[in-house]
mmCIF file of C-alpha atoms in Angstrom:
data_model
loop_
_atom_site.group_PDB
_atom_site.id
_atom_site.type_symbol
_atom_site.label_atom_id
_atom_site.label_comp_id
_atom_site.label_asym_id
_atom_site.label_seq_id
_atom_site.Cartn_x
_atom_site.Cartn_y
_atom_site.Cartn_z
ATOM 1 C CA UNK A 28 7.005 -8.040 -3.729
ATOM 2 C CA UNK A 29 5.617 -9.919 -0.505
ATOM 3 C CA UNK A 30 1.373 -8.283 -0.407
ATOM 4 C CA UNK A 31 0.472 -10.215 2.744
ATOM 5 C CA UNK A 32 3.732 -8.075 4.899
ATOM 6 C CA UNK A 33 3.015 -4.970 3.116
ATOM 7 C CA UNK A 34 0.122 -5.031 4.232
ATOM 8 C CA UNK A 35 1.170 -6.449 7.432
ATOM 9 C CA UNK A 36 3.634 -3.488 7.400
ATOM 10 C CA UNK A 37 0.724 -0.323 6.498
ATOM 11 C CA UNK A 38 -0.896 -2.058 9.356
ATOM 12 C CA UNK A 39 1.587 -1.798 11.984
ATOM 13 C CA UNK A 40 2.006 1.756 10.287
ATOM 14 C CA UNK A 41 -1.784 2.893 10.100
ATOM 15 C CA UNK A 42 -1.644 3.092 14.335
ATOM 16 C CA UNK A 43 1.469 4.802 15.026
ATOM 17 C CA UNK A 44 1.092 6.730 11.801
ATOM 18 C CA UNK A 45 -2.522 7.432 9.826
ATOM 19 C CA UNK A 46 -1.418 10.219 7.668
ATOM 20 C CA UNK A 47 1.938 8.658 6.256
ATOM 21 C CA UNK A 48 -0.100 4.922 6.031
ATOM 22 C CA UNK A 49 -2.876 8.044 3.880
ATOM 23 C CA UNK A 50 -0.442 9.248 1.986
ATOM 24 C CA UNK A 51 0.975 5.884 0.879
ATOM 25 C CA UNK A 52 -2.363 3.918 0.206
ATOM 26 C CA UNK A 53 -3.580 6.821 -2.080
ATOM 27 C CA UNK A 54 -0.305 6.674 -4.204
ATOM 28 C CA UNK A 55 -0.261 3.381 -4.542
ATOM 29 C CA UNK A 56 -3.486 1.883 -4.830
ATOM 30 C CA UNK A 57 -4.855 5.292 -5.451
ATOM 31 C CA UNK A 58 -2.300 6.213 -7.731
ATOM 32 C CA UNK A 59 -2.838 9.889 -6.974
ATOM 33 C CA UNK A 60 -0.186 12.294 -7.456
ATOM 34 C CA UNK A 61 1.767 13.958 -4.725
ATOM 35 C CA UNK A 62 -0.943 17.481 -5.687
ATOM 36 C CA UNK A 63 -4.001 15.220 -5.466
ATOM 37 C CA UNK A 64 -3.130 13.380 -2.247
ATOM 38 C CA UNK A 65 -2.798 17.079 -0.636
ATOM 39 C CA UNK A 66 -5.888 18.229 -2.484
ATOM 40 C CA UNK A 67 -7.669 14.694 -0.726
ATOM 41 C CA UNK A 68 -5.903 15.461 2.047
ATOM 42 C CA UNK A 69 -5.957 19.119 2.293
ATOM 43 C CA UNK A 70 -2.340 19.333 3.287
ATOM 44 C CA UNK A 71 0.607 21.306 1.875
ATOM 45 C CA UNK A 72 2.155 19.431 -0.813
ATOM 46 C CA UNK A 73 4.810 20.142 0.879
ATOM 47 C CA UNK A 74 3.055 18.372 3.874
ATOM 48 C CA UNK A 75 2.573 15.196 1.731
ATOM 49 C CA UNK A 76 6.227 14.777 -0.143
ATOM 50 C CA UNK A 77 7.391 14.888 3.415
ATOM 51 C CA UNK A 78 5.284 11.643 4.837
ATOM 52 C CA UNK A 79 6.387 10.036 1.543
ATOM 53 C CA UNK A 80 9.512 9.804 1.974
ATOM 54 C CA UNK A 81 9.139 9.102 5.580
ATOM 55 C CA UNK A 82 6.929 6.990 5.142
ATOM 56 C CA UNK A 83 9.407 4.702 2.576
ATOM 57 C CA UNK A 84 11.727 4.847 4.666
ATOM 58 C CA UNK A 85 9.651 3.355 7.204
ATOM 59 C CA UNK A 86 8.536 0.955 5.254
ATOM 60 C CA UNK A 87 11.661 -0.300 3.822
ATOM 61 C CA UNK A 88 12.632 -0.896 7.174
ATOM 62 C CA UNK A 89 10.048 -2.852 8.598
ATOM 63 C CA UNK A 90 9.874 -5.144 5.738
ATOM 64 C CA UNK A 91 13.677 -5.959 6.524
ATOM 65 C CA UNK A 92 12.384 -7.360 10.077
#
């Protein structure tokens, strides 16, 4: 995994989808579970899970370029 490429992709995501980027950061770097992320961000568990699925797909596509 290219750390620089991940960082750059997360920066691009933050500019366009800040909430999704924050979910990724809390999951990867904060090592939080989805319920903990939901509590921290004052979101529903379903919203966090949906943002996570979107962010994973977005990052996967961004990393292929």
